[in-house]
Short mmCIF file of C-alpha atoms and ligand atoms in Angstrom, two decimals:
data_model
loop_
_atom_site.label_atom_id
_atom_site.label_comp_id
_atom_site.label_asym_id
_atom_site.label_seq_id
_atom_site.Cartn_x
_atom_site.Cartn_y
_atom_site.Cartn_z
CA UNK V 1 19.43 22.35 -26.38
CA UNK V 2 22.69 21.21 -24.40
CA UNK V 3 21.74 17.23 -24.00
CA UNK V 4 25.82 16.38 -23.88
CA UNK V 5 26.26 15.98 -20.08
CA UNK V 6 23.31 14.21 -19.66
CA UNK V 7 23.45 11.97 -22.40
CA UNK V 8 27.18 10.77 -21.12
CA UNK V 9 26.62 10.63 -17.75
CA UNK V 10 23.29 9.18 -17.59
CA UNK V 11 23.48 5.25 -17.40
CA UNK V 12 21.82 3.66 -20.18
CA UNK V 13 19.00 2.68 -18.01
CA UNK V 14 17.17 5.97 -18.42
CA UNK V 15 13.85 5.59 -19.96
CA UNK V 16 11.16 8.70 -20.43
CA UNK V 17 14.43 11.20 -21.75
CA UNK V 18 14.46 8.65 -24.77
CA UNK V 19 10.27 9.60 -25.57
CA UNK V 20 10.71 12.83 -24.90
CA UNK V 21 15.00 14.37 -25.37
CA UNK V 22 14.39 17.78 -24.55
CA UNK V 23 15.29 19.34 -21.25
CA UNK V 24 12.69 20.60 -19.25
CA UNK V 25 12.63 23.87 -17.18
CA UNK V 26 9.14 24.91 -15.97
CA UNK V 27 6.14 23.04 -15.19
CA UNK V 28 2.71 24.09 -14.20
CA UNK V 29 -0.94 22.48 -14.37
CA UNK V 30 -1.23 19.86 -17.35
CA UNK V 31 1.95 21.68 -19.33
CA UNK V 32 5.75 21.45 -19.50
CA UNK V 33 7.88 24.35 -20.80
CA UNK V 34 11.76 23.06 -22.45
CA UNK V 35 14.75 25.03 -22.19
CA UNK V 36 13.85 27.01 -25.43
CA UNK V 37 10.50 27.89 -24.29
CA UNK V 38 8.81 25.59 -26.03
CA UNK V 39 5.53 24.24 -23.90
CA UNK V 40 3.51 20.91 -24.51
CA UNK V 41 0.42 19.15 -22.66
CA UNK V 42 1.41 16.38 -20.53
CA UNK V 43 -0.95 13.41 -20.30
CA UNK V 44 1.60 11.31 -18.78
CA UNK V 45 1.69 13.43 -15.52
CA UNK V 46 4.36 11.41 -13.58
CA UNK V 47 3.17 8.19 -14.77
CA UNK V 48 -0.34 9.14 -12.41
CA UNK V 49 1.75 11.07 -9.90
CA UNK V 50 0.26 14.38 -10.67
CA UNK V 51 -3.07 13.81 -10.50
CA UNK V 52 -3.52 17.50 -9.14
CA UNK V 53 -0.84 18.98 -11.71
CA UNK V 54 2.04 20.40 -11.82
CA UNK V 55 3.11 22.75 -9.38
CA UNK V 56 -0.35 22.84 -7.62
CA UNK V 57 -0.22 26.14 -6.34
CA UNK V 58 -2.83 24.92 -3.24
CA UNK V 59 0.22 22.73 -2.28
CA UNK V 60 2.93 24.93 -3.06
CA UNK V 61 1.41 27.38 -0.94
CA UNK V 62 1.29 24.83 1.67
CA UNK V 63 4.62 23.79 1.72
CA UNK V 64 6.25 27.08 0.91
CA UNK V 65 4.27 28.07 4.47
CA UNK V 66 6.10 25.03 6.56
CA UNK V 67 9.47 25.46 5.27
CA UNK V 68 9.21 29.45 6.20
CA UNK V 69 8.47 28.41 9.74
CA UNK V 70 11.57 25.82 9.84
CA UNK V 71 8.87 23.21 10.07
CA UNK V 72 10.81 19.76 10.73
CA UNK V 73 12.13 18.24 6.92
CA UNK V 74 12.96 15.17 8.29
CA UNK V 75 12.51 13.40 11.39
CA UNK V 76 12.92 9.66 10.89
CA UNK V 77 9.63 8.49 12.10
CA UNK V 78 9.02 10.98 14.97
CA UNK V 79 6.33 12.69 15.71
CA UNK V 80 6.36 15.75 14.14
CA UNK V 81 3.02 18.48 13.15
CA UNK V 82 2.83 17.68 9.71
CA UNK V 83 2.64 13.39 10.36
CA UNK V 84 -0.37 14.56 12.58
CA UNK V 85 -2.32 16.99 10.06
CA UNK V 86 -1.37 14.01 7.48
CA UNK V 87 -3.11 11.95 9.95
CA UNK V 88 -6.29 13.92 10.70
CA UNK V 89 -7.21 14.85 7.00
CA UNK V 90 -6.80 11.09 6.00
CA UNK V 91 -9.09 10.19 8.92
CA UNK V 92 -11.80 12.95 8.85
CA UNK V 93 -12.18 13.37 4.86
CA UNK V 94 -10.83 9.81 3.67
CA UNK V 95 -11.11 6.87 6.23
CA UNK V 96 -14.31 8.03 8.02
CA UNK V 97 -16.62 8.89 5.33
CA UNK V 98 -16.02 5.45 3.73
CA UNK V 99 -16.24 4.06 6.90
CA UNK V 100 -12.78 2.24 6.73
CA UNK V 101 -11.24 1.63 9.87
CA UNK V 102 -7.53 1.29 8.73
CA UNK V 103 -4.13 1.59 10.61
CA UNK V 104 -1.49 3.21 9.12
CA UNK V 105 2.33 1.99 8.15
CA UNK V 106 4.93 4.91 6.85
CA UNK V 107 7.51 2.49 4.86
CA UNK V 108 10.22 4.02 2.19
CA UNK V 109 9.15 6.59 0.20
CA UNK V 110 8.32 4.31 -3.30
CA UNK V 111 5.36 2.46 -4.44
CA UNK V 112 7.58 -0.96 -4.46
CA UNK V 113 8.65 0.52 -0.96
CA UNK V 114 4.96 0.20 0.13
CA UNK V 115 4.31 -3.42 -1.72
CA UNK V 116 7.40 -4.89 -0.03
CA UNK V 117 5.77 -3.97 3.29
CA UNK V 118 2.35 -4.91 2.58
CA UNK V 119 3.48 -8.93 1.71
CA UNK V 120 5.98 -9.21 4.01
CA UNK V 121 3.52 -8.05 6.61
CA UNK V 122 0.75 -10.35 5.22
CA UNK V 123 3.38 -13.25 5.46
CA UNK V 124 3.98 -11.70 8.56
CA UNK V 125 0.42 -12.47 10.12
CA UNK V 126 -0.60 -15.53 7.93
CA UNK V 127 2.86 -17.20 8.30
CA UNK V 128 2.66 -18.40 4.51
CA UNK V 129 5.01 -17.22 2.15
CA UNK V 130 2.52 -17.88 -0.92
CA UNK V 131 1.29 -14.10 -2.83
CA UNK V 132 -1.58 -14.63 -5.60
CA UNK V 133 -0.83 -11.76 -7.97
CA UNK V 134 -2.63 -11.66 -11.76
CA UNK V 135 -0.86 -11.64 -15.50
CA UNK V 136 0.09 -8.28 -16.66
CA UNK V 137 0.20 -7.20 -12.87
CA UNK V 138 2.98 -4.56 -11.71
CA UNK V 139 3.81 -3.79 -8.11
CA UNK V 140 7.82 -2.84 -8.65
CA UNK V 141 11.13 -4.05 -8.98
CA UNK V 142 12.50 -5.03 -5.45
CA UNK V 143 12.96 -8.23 -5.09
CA UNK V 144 9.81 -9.17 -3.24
CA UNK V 145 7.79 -6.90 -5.58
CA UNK V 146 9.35 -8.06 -8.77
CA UNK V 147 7.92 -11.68 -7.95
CA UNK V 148 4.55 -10.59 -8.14
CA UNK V 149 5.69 -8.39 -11.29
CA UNK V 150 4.22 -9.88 -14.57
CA UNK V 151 6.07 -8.27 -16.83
CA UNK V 152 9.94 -10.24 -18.49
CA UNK V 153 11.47 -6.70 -19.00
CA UNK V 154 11.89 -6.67 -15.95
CA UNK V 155 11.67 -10.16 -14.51
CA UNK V 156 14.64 -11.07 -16.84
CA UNK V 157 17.64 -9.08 -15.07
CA UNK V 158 18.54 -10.91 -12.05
CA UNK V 159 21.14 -12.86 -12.98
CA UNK V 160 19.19 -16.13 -12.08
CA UNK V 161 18.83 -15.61 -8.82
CA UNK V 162 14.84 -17.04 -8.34
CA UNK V 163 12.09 -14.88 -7.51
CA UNK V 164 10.37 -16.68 -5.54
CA UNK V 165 6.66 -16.92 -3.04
CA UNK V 166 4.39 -15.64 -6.09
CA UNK V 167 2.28 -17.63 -8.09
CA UNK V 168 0.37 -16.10 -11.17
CA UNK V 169 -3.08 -16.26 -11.53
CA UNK V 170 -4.97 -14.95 -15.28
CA UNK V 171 -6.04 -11.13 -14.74
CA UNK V 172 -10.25 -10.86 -15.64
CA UNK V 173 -10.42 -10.65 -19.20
CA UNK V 174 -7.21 -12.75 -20.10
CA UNK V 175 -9.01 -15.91 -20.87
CA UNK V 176 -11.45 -14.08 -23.00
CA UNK V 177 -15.11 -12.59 -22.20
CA UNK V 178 -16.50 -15.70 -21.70
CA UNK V 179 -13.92 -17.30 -19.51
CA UNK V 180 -14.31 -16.18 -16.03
CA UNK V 181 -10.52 -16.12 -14.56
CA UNK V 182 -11.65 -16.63 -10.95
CA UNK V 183 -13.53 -20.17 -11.73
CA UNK V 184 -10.26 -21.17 -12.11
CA UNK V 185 -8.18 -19.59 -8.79
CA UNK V 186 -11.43 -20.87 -7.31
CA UNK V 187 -10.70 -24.49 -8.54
CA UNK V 188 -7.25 -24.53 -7.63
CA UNK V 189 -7.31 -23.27 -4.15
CA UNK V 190 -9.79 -26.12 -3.28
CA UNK V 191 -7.89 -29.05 -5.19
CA UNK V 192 -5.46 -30.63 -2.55
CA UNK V 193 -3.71 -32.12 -5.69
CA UNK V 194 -3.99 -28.06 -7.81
CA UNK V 195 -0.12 -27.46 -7.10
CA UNK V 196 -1.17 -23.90 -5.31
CA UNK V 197 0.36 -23.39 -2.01
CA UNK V 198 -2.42 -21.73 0.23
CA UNK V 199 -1.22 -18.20 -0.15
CA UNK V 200 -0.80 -14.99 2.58
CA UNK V 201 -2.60 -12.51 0.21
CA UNK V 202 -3.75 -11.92 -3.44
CA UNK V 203 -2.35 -8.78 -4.62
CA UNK V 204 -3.94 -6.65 -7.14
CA UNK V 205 -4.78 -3.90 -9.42
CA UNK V 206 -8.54 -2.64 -9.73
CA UNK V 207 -7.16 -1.15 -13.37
CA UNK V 208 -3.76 -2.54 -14.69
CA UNK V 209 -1.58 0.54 -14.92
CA UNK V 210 1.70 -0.58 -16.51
CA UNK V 211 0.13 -3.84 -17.88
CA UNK V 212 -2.22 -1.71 -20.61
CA UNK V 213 -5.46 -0.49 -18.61
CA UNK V 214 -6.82 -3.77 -17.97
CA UNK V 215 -9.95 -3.19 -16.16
CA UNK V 216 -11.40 -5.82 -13.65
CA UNK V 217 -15.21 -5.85 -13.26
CA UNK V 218 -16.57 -5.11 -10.39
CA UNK V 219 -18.46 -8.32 -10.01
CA UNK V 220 -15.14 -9.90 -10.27
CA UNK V 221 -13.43 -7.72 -7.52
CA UNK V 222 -16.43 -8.54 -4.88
CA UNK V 223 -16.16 -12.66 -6.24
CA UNK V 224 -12.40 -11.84 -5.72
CA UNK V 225 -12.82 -10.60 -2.25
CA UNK V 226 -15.30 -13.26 -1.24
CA UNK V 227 -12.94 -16.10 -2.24
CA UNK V 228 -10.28 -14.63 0.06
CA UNK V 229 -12.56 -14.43 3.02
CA UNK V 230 -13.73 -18.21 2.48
CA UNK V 231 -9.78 -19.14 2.34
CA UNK V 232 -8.38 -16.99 4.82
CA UNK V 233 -6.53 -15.72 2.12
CA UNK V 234 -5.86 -11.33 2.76
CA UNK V 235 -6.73 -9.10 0.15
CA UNK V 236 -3.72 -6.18 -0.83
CA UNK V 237 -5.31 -3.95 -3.37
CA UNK V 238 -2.25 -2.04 -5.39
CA UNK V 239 -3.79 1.53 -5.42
CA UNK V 240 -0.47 2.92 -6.45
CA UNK V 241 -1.62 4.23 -9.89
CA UNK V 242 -5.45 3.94 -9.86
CA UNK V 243 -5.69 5.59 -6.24
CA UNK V 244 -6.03 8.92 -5.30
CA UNK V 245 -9.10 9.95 -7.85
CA UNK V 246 -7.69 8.49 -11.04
CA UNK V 247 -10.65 6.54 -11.40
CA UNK V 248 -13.42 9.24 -10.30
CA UNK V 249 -13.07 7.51 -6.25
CA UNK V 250 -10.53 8.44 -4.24
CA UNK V 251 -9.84 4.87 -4.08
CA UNK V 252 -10.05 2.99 -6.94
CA UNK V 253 -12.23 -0.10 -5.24
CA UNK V 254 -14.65 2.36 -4.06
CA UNK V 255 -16.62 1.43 -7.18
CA UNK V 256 -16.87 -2.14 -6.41
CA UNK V 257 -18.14 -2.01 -2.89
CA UNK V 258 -14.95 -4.14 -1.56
CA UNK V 259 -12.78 -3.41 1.59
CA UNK V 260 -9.38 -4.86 1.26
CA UNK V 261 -7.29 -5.90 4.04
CA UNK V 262 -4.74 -3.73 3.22
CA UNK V 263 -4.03 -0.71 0.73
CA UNK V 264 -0.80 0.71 -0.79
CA UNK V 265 -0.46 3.84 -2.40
CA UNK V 266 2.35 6.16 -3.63
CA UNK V 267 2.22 7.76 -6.95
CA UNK V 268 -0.15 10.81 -6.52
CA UNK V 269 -0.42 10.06 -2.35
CA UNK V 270 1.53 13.48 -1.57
CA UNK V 271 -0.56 15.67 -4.56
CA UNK V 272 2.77 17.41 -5.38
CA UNK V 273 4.77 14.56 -7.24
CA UNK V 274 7.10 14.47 -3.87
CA UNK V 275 7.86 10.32 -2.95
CA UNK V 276 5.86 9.16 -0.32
CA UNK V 277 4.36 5.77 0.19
CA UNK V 278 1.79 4.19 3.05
CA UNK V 279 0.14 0.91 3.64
CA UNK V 280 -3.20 0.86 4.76
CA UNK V 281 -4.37 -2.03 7.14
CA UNK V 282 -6.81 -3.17 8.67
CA UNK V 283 -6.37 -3.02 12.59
CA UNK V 284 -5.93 -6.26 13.43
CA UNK V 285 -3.63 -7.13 10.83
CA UNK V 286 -0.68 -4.35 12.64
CA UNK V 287 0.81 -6.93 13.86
CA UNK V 288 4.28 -5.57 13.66
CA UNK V 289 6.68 -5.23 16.66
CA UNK V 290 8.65 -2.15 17.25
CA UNK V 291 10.85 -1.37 14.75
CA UNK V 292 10.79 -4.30 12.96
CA UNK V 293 10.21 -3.20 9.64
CA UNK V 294 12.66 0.65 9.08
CA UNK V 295 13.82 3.04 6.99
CA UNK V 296 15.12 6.19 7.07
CA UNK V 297 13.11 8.15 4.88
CA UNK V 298 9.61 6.67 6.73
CA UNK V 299 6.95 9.88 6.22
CA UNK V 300 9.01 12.29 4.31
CA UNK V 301 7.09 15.79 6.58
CA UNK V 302 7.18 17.69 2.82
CA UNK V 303 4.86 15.08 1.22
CA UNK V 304 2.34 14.63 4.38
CA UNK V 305 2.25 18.55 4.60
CA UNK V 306 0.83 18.77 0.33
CA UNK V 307 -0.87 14.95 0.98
CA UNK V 308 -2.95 16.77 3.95
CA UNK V 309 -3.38 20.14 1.40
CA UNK V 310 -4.60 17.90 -1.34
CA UNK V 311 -6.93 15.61 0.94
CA UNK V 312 -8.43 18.82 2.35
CA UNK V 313 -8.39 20.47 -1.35
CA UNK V 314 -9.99 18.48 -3.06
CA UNK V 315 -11.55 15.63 -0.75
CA UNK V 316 -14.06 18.07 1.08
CA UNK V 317 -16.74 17.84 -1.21
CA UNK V 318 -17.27 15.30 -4.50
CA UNK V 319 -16.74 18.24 -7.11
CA UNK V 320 -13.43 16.78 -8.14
CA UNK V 321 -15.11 12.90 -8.28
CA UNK V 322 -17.59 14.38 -10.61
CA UNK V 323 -14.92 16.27 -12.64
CA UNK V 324 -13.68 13.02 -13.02
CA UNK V 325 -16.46 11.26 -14.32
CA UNK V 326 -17.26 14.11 -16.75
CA UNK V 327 -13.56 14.55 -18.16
CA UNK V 328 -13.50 10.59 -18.07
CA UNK V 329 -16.45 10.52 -20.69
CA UNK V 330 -15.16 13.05 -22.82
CA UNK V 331 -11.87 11.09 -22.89
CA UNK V 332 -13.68 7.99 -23.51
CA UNK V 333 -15.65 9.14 -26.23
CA UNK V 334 -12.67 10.92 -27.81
CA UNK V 335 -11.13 7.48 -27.93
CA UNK V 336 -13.49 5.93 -29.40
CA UNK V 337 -13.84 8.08 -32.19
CA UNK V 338 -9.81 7.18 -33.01
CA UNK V 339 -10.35 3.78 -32.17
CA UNK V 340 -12.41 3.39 -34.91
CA UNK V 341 -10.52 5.50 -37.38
CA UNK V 342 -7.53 3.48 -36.69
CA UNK V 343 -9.84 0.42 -37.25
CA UNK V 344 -11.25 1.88 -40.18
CA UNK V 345 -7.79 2.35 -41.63
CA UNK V 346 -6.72 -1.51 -41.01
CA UNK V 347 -5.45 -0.62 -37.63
CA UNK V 348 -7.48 -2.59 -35.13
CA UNK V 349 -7.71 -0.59 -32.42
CA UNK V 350 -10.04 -0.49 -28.95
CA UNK V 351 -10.19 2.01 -25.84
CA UNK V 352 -10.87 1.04 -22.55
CA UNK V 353 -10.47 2.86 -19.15
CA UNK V 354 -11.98 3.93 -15.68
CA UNK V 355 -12.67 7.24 -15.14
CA UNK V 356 -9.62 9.46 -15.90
CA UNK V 357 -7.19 6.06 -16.48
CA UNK V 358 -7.88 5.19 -20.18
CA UNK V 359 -6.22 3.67 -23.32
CA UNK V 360 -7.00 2.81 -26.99
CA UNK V 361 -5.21 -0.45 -27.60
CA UNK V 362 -3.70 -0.53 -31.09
CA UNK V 363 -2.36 -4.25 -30.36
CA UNK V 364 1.21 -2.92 -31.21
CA UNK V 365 3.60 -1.26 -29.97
CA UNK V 366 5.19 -0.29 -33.54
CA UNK V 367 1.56 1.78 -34.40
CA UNK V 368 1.62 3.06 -30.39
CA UNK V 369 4.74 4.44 -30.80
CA UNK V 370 4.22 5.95 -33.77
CA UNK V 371 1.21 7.49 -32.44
CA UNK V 372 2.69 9.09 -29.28
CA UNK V 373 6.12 10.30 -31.40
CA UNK V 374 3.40 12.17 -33.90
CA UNK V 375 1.97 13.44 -30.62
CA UNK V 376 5.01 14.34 -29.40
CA UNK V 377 6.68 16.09 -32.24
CA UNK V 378 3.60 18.34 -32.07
CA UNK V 379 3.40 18.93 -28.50
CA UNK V 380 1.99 16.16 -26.51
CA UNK V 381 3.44 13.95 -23.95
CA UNK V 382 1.59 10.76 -23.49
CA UNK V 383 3.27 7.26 -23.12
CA UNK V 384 2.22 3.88 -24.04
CA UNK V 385 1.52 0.70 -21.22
CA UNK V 386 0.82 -3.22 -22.16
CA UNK V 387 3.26 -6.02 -22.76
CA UNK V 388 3.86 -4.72 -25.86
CA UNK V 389 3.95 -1.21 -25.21
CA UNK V 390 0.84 -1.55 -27.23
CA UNK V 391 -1.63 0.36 -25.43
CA UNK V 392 -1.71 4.31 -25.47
CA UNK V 393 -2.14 5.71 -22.26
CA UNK V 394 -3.78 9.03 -20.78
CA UNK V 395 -3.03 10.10 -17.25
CA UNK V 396 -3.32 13.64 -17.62
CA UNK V 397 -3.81 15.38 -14.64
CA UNK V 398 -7.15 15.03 -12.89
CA UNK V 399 -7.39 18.94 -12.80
CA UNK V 400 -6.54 19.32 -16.58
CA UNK V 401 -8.70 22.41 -17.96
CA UNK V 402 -11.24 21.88 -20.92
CA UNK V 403 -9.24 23.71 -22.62
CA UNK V 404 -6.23 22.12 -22.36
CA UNK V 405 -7.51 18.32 -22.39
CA UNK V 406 -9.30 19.20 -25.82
CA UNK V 407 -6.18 20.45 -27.18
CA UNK V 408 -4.17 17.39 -26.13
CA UNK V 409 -6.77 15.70 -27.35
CA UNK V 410 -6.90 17.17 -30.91
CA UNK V 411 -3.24 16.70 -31.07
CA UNK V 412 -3.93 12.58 -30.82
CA UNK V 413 -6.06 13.04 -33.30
CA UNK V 414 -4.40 14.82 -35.59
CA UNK V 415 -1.36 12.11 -34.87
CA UNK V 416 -3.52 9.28 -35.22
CA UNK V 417 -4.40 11.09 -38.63
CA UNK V 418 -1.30 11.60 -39.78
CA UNK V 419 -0.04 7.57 -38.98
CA UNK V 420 -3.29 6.48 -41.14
CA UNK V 421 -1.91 8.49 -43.29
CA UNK V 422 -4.71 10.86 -43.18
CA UNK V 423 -3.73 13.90 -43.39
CA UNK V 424 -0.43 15.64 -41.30
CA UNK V 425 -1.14 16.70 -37.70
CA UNK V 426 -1.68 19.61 -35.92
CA UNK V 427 0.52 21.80 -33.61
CA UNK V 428 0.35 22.88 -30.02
C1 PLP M 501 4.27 2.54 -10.16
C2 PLP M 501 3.67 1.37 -9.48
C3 PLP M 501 4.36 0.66 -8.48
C4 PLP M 501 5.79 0.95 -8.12
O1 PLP M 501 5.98 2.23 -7.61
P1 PLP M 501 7.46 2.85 -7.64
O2 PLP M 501 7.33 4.15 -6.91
O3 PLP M 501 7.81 3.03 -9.09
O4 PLP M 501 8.35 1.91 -6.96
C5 PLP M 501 3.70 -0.38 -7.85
N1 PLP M 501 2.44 -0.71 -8.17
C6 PLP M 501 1.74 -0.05 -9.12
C7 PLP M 501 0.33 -0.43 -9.41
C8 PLP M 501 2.34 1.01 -9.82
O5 PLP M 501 1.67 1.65 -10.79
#
């Protein structure tokens, strides 16, 4: 495989080709083919961007059909057919069935895109500059974003220059089971003398993505939400990652019965793995003059024509939720059957997950990576999340067939096998 050019011209900042250095030529569904025609199962699936697979061929149909009739590419934020069927599916199948009355903002194309939006618009309206954002949180690496970004690898490149108007708050679960995180928030937001400036907006995560599949309970979510009502304090829930059916909901705070102020999601919003971003909001909150917040690439038409496809795919009834659920348990069960082999082999290891967004923790990342470079030498793609890298993650796509997902799944096992030294793994 000819990796020459690539490896010279690349900047060093390149990150997946160092998991995985092959090149890749074909994708379709939950597999990738390389350049010598080799194919492999991809639970990483754009990080959650391809919840509906590669290639979807619902949504390449879709926009194979606009570009044939010259339908507008790009249009700055005009008006243009596509923004409207984007518009309509995300009302009638989405919004309305939920009963969410939300307006809708078109930023840049990017999940940090969409964060910077949502707080600068909550500072906007509250006229605070304070965000509440939890440990192990990630919501990007613009400026704005990056202060509510837990994670060092990231904070730690700015050349000193502050981030500032975030304060940190323990995630649920960080303290411990028996420490409920919120008593404290709670505590300091009514101590005059706490050291908490009143903030705009708590921004969050309903499941951790990057920071290891931390999942918040759902009691904690509706305490969350009730605490920001009784402080006038808006609620931003992140749905980047665990949006868009990871979780078996469309969105992932379905499950807890909450309505946040305002929604972002990216990732898997446009179904095809095309960039597009939008903030949700509730009415009131649109507070915005014209033109005050731009871009040039606001609504790319490509990605509303396959996010309207996908919304009208696989929104119109709740066979994909339930697909969800039932792949969800067989992942979950799966996991903790190596969970406890890695255990078993002085390895402590736990899974944890919602729906189709799960991870065994192996509380390192030496034993994770070892674990997903088995996997990968014999045909799997699947990355690793936590501060540590120490979490292995599955995002396969929420489409996956059986058939694949239990082969990617007997190729973990057989690499969790072969780093307990087991026996040697399996092949694709
Ligand atoms: C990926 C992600 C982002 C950032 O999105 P980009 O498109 O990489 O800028 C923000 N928040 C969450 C929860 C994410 O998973």
């Amino acid at each position: 495989m000819q990796t020459q050019t690539l490896e010279r011209m690349e900047s060093n900042v390149r990150t997946y080709s160092r998991s995985f250095p092959v090149v890749f030529t074909k994708a379709q569904g939950a597999r990738l083919t390389d350049e010598n025609g080799r194919e492999y199962i991809d639970f990483l699936a754009g990080a959650g961007t391809l919840n509906y697979g590669h290639n979807n061929p619902h949504l390449k149909k879709a926009m194979v059909d606009y570009l044939a009739t010259d339908g507008v590419v790009h249009g700055l934020d005009m008006w243009t057919s596509a923004k409207r069927e984007y518009f309509e599916a995300l009302e009638q199948l989405i919004l309305k069935p939920r009963n969410l009355d939300y307006k809708i903002q078109l930023p840049g194309p990017t999940g940090t895109n969409a964060v910077e939006a949502a707080i600068r618009l909550a500072r906007k309206v509250k006229n605070r500059h304070n965000i509440v954002t939890f440990t192990n949180g990630f919501h990007g690496v613009t400026m704005g974003a990056l202060a509510t970004t837990g994670n060092r690898k990231f904070r730690e490149n700015t050349g000193g220059i502050p981030m500032t108007g975030a304060s940190f708050v323990p995630y649920d679960g960080y303290m411990g089971e028996a420490t409920n995180t919120l008593d404290y928030f709670e505590k300091l937001l009514g101590d005059k003398s706490g050291g908490l400036d009143l903030p705009a907006a708590v921004i969050v995560e309903t499941v951790q993505g990057e920071g290891g599949i931390n999942v918040s309970g759902l009691e904690w979510l509706k305490r969350l939400e009730s605490i920001c009502h009784a402080h006038d304090i808006l609620l931003i829930v992140d749905d980047i990652q665990a949006g868009c059916g990871r979780t078996g909901k469309f969105f992932s705070f379905e499950h807890a019965g909450i309505v946040p102020d305002m929604v972002t999601n990216s990732k898997s919003l446009s179904g095809f793995g095309l960039p597009f971003s939008h903030v949700l909001m509730r009415p009131e909150l649109d507070q915005w003059q014209p033109g005050q917040y731009n871009g040039t690439f606001r609504g790319f038409n490509l990605a509303m024509i396959t996010a309207a496809a996908a919304i009208k795919q696989y929104w119109s009834d709740d066979a994909l939720e339930k697909d969800v659920q039932r792949k969800g348990k067989i992942i979950e069960e799966r996991f903790q059957k190596l969970a406890a082999m890695l255990t078993e082999a002085g390895m402590p290891a736990s899974e944890r997950g919602r729906g189709m967004m799960r991870g065994i923790d192996v509380q390192t990342g030496d034993v994770a990576d070892k674990i997903t470079g088995k996997a990968f030498e014999h045909g799997l793609i699947i990355e690793t999340s936590g501060h540590d890298g120490e979490v292995v993650k599955c995002l396969c796509p929420l489409t996956i067939s059986d058939e694949d997902l239990q082969q990617g799944l007997d190729i973990l096992e057989a690499s969790v096998k072969a780093v307990t030294g087991k026996q040697a793994a399996a092949t694709a």
